[in-house]
Coordinates of C-alpha atoms in Angstrom, one line a residue:
M1 CA 104.1 136.5 42.2
A2 CA 107.4 137.4 43.9
S3 CA 105.5 137.5 47.3
S4 CA 104.1 134.0 46.7
T5 CA 107.6 132.7 45.9
L6 CA 109.0 134.3 49.0
T7 CA 106.2 132.8 51.1
L8 CA 106.8 129.3 49.6
K9 CA 110.5 129.6 50.3
F10 CA 109.8 130.6 53.9
F11 CA 107.5 127.7 54.5
S12 CA 110.0 125.3 52.9
L13 CA 112.7 126.6 55.2
L14 CA 110.4 126.3 58.2
I15 CA 109.4 122.7 57.4
S16 CA 113.1 121.8 56.8
S17 CA 114.0 123.3 60.1
L18 CA 111.3 121.4 62.0
A19 CA 112.5 118.2 60.4
I20 CA 116.1 118.8 61.5
V21 CA 114.9 119.6 65.0
Q22 CA 112.9 116.4 65.1
M23 CA 115.8 114.3 63.8
A24 CA 118.1 115.9 66.5
M25 CA 115.6 114.9 69.2
A26 CA 115.5 111.2 68.2
D27 CA 118.2 108.6 68.7
P28 CA 120.2 108.5 65.4
D29 CA 120.2 105.3 63.3
I30 CA 123.6 103.7 63.3
L31 CA 125.3 101.9 60.4
S32 CA 126.9 99.2 62.5
D33 CA 125.8 96.5 64.9
F34 CA 126.9 98.6 67.9
I35 CA 129.1 101.5 68.8
A36 CA 132.3 100.4 70.3
P37 CA 134.1 102.6 72.9
P38 CA 137.0 104.7 71.5
N39 CA 139.4 102.9 73.9
G40 CA 138.8 99.5 75.5
T41 CA 138.0 95.9 74.8
V42 CA 134.7 94.8 73.3
D43 CA 133.7 91.5 74.9
G44 CA 130.8 90.1 76.9
N45 CA 131.6 92.6 79.7
F46 CA 130.9 95.5 77.4
F47 CA 127.3 94.3 76.8
T48 CA 126.7 93.5 80.5
F49 CA 125.3 96.0 83.1
T50 CA 125.6 95.0 86.7
G51 CA 124.4 98.2 88.3
L52 CA 121.1 96.8 89.3
R53 CA 122.5 94.0 91.4
V54 CA 122.2 96.3 94.4
L55 CA 118.4 95.7 94.3
I56 CA 119.1 92.1 95.5
S57 CA 121.0 92.9 98.6
R58 CA 120.2 96.4 99.9
A59 CA 117.4 97.3 102.2
E60 CA 114.2 99.0 101.0
P61 CA 114.8 102.7 100.4
T62 CA 113.0 105.3 102.7
D63 CA 112.4 107.7 99.8
F64 CA 111.4 107.3 96.1
T65 CA 114.4 105.9 94.3
V66 CA 115.3 105.5 90.6
L67 CA 118.0 103.2 89.4
K68 CA 118.8 103.9 85.7
A69 CA 120.4 101.9 83.0
T70 CA 120.8 104.5 80.3
M71 CA 123.6 105.3 77.9
A72 CA 125.3 107.3 80.7
E73 CA 125.5 104.2 83.0
F74 CA 125.7 101.5 80.3
P75 CA 127.7 102.8 77.3
A76 CA 126.7 99.7 75.2
L77 CA 123.2 101.3 74.8
N78 CA 124.7 104.0 72.6
G79 CA 122.8 103.8 69.3
Q80 CA 120.4 101.1 70.4
S81 CA 117.4 103.3 71.3
V82 CA 116.6 101.5 74.5
S83 CA 117.1 102.1 78.2
Y84 CA 115.6 101.0 81.5
A85 CA 114.8 102.4 84.9
I86 CA 113.8 100.6 88.2
L87 CA 111.5 102.6 90.3
Q88 CA 111.2 101.9 94.0
F89 CA 108.2 103.5 95.9
P90 CA 108.2 103.3 99.7
A91 CA 104.7 103.5 101.2
G92 CA 103.1 106.9 100.5
S93 CA 105.9 108.1 98.1
T94 CA 105.6 109.8 94.7
N95 CA 107.6 110.3 91.6
P96 CA 106.8 114.0 91.1
P97 CA 105.4 115.4 87.8
H98 CA 108.0 115.2 85.1
T99 CA 108.6 114.7 81.4
H100 CA 110.9 112.6 79.2
P101 CA 111.6 114.8 76.1
R102 CA 113.1 112.1 73.9
S103 CA 111.0 109.0 74.6
A104 CA 107.7 107.5 75.6
E105 CA 107.8 105.4 78.8
L106 CA 106.3 101.9 79.2
L107 CA 105.9 101.1 82.9
F108 CA 105.4 97.6 84.2
L109 CA 104.3 97.3 87.8
V110 CA 106.1 94.4 89.4
D111 CA 104.7 94.7 93.0
G112 CA 102.2 96.8 94.9
T113 CA 99.8 99.3 93.5
L114 CA 100.4 102.7 91.9
E115 CA 98.3 105.7 91.0
V116 CA 99.6 107.0 87.6
G117 CA 98.6 109.7 85.2
F118 CA 99.6 112.1 82.5
V119 CA 98.3 115.3 81.0
D120 CA 98.0 115.8 77.2
T121 CA 98.6 118.9 75.2
K122 CA 94.9 119.9 75.6
N123 CA 95.2 119.7 79.4
N124 CA 93.2 116.5 79.6
L125 CA 94.2 114.3 82.6
F126 CA 94.4 110.5 82.2
T127 CA 94.7 108.5 85.4
Q128 CA 94.7 104.8 86.3
T129 CA 95.2 102.7 89.4
L130 CA 97.7 99.9 88.5
Q131 CA 97.9 96.5 90.0
A132 CA 100.9 94.2 89.9
G133 CA 101.3 92.9 86.4
D134 CA 99.8 95.9 84.7
L135 CA 101.5 98.0 81.9
F136 CA 100.9 101.7 81.4
V137 CA 102.3 103.9 78.6
F138 CA 103.2 107.6 79.1
P139 CA 103.4 109.3 75.7
K140 CA 106.6 111.0 74.7
G141 CA 107.2 114.5 76.2
L142 CA 104.0 114.7 78.2
V143 CA 103.9 115.6 81.9
H144 CA 103.2 112.5 84.0
F145 CA 103.5 111.1 87.6
Q146 CA 103.3 108.0 89.7
Y147 CA 102.1 107.8 93.3
N148 CA 102.1 104.9 95.8
A149 CA 98.9 105.8 97.8
D150 CA 99.3 102.7 100.0
S151 CA 100.4 103.9 103.4
E152 CA 101.8 100.5 104.4
N153 CA 103.2 98.7 101.4
P154 CA 106.0 99.6 98.9
A155 CA 105.7 99.3 95.2
L156 CA 108.2 98.3 92.5
A157 CA 108.1 99.1 88.8
I158 CA 110.3 98.8 85.7
S159 CA 110.2 101.4 83.0
A160 CA 111.4 100.9 79.4
F161 CA 112.3 103.8 77.1
G162 CA 112.6 104.0 73.3
S163 CA 115.8 106.0 73.7
A164 CA 119.2 105.4 75.1
S165 CA 119.0 108.8 76.7
A166 CA 115.3 109.7 77.3
G167 CA 116.1 112.6 79.6
T168 CA 114.1 113.7 82.6
V169 CA 112.7 117.1 83.3
S170 CA 111.4 117.2 86.9
L171 CA 108.9 120.1 87.1
P172 CA 109.4 120.9 90.8
S173 CA 113.2 121.0 90.4
T174 CA 113.2 122.7 87.1
L175 CA 110.8 125.5 88.2
F176 CA 111.9 126.0 91.8
A177 CA 115.5 124.9 92.1
T178 CA 117.1 126.6 89.1
N179 CA 117.2 130.3 90.1
I180 CA 114.3 131.4 87.9
D181 CA 113.4 134.9 89.1
D182 CA 110.9 134.8 92.0
M183 CA 108.7 137.5 90.4
V184 CA 108.5 135.5 87.2
L185 CA 107.3 132.5 89.1
A186 CA 104.9 134.5 91.3
L187 CA 103.3 136.0 88.3
S188 CA 103.1 132.7 86.4
F189 CA 101.5 130.9 89.4
K190 CA 99.3 133.9 90.4
T191 CA 100.8 134.0 93.9
D192 CA 103.3 136.1 95.8
V193 CA 107.0 136.1 96.1
A194 CA 106.9 134.8 99.7
T195 CA 105.1 131.6 98.6
I196 CA 107.6 131.1 95.8
Q197 CA 110.4 131.4 98.3
K198 CA 108.9 128.8 100.6
L199 CA 108.6 126.4 97.7
K200 CA 112.2 127.0 96.7
A201 CA 113.3 126.5 100.3
G202 CA 111.5 123.2 100.5
L203 CA 113.4 122.0 97.4
S204 CA 116.8 123.1 98.6
P205 CA 119.4 120.3 99.0
K206 CA 119.4 118.9 102.5
P207 CA 122.6 119.7 104.5

């Protein structure tokens, strides 16, 4: 009987802990219309983000580019559980495999074509070729990618997130640009240290 009680307490503690972790990963509900900055004036300017105006005047980028409107760039999003990103894909460019740990991503393709896909927790790969005007959803936390396979034309997409700070974990950078031990990576990828070092060198910041 004592063993059963101990087991029940253990599972209750485990379930409570998981609930707390889940709550910590989600945007918290707020008890006011918005979260005002600790110092500063709240007027129309506070609720306006002008950081995307550069899209109107600047030249097309030569590499894949992301312009973000998250809580970090746009403080008025704090507590609102929404954010945006504008994705610019020059011909033949890719947004490498990555995850967003705190939100799903709803991508709208404005112009061009994109090859997109994600892998679920059973290692099933789901892919699609998007045309301008299409929407595609990447489930929360799953590894996904986008690729402009067109060798001549750029593509432009808008991504919406259900979090003011969805977070991005880029797999190439996370694995090969964070000083994880070469032997750990070599064993994990069933290759040799020399190959891992070549991958790391390729991801080193350009001088």
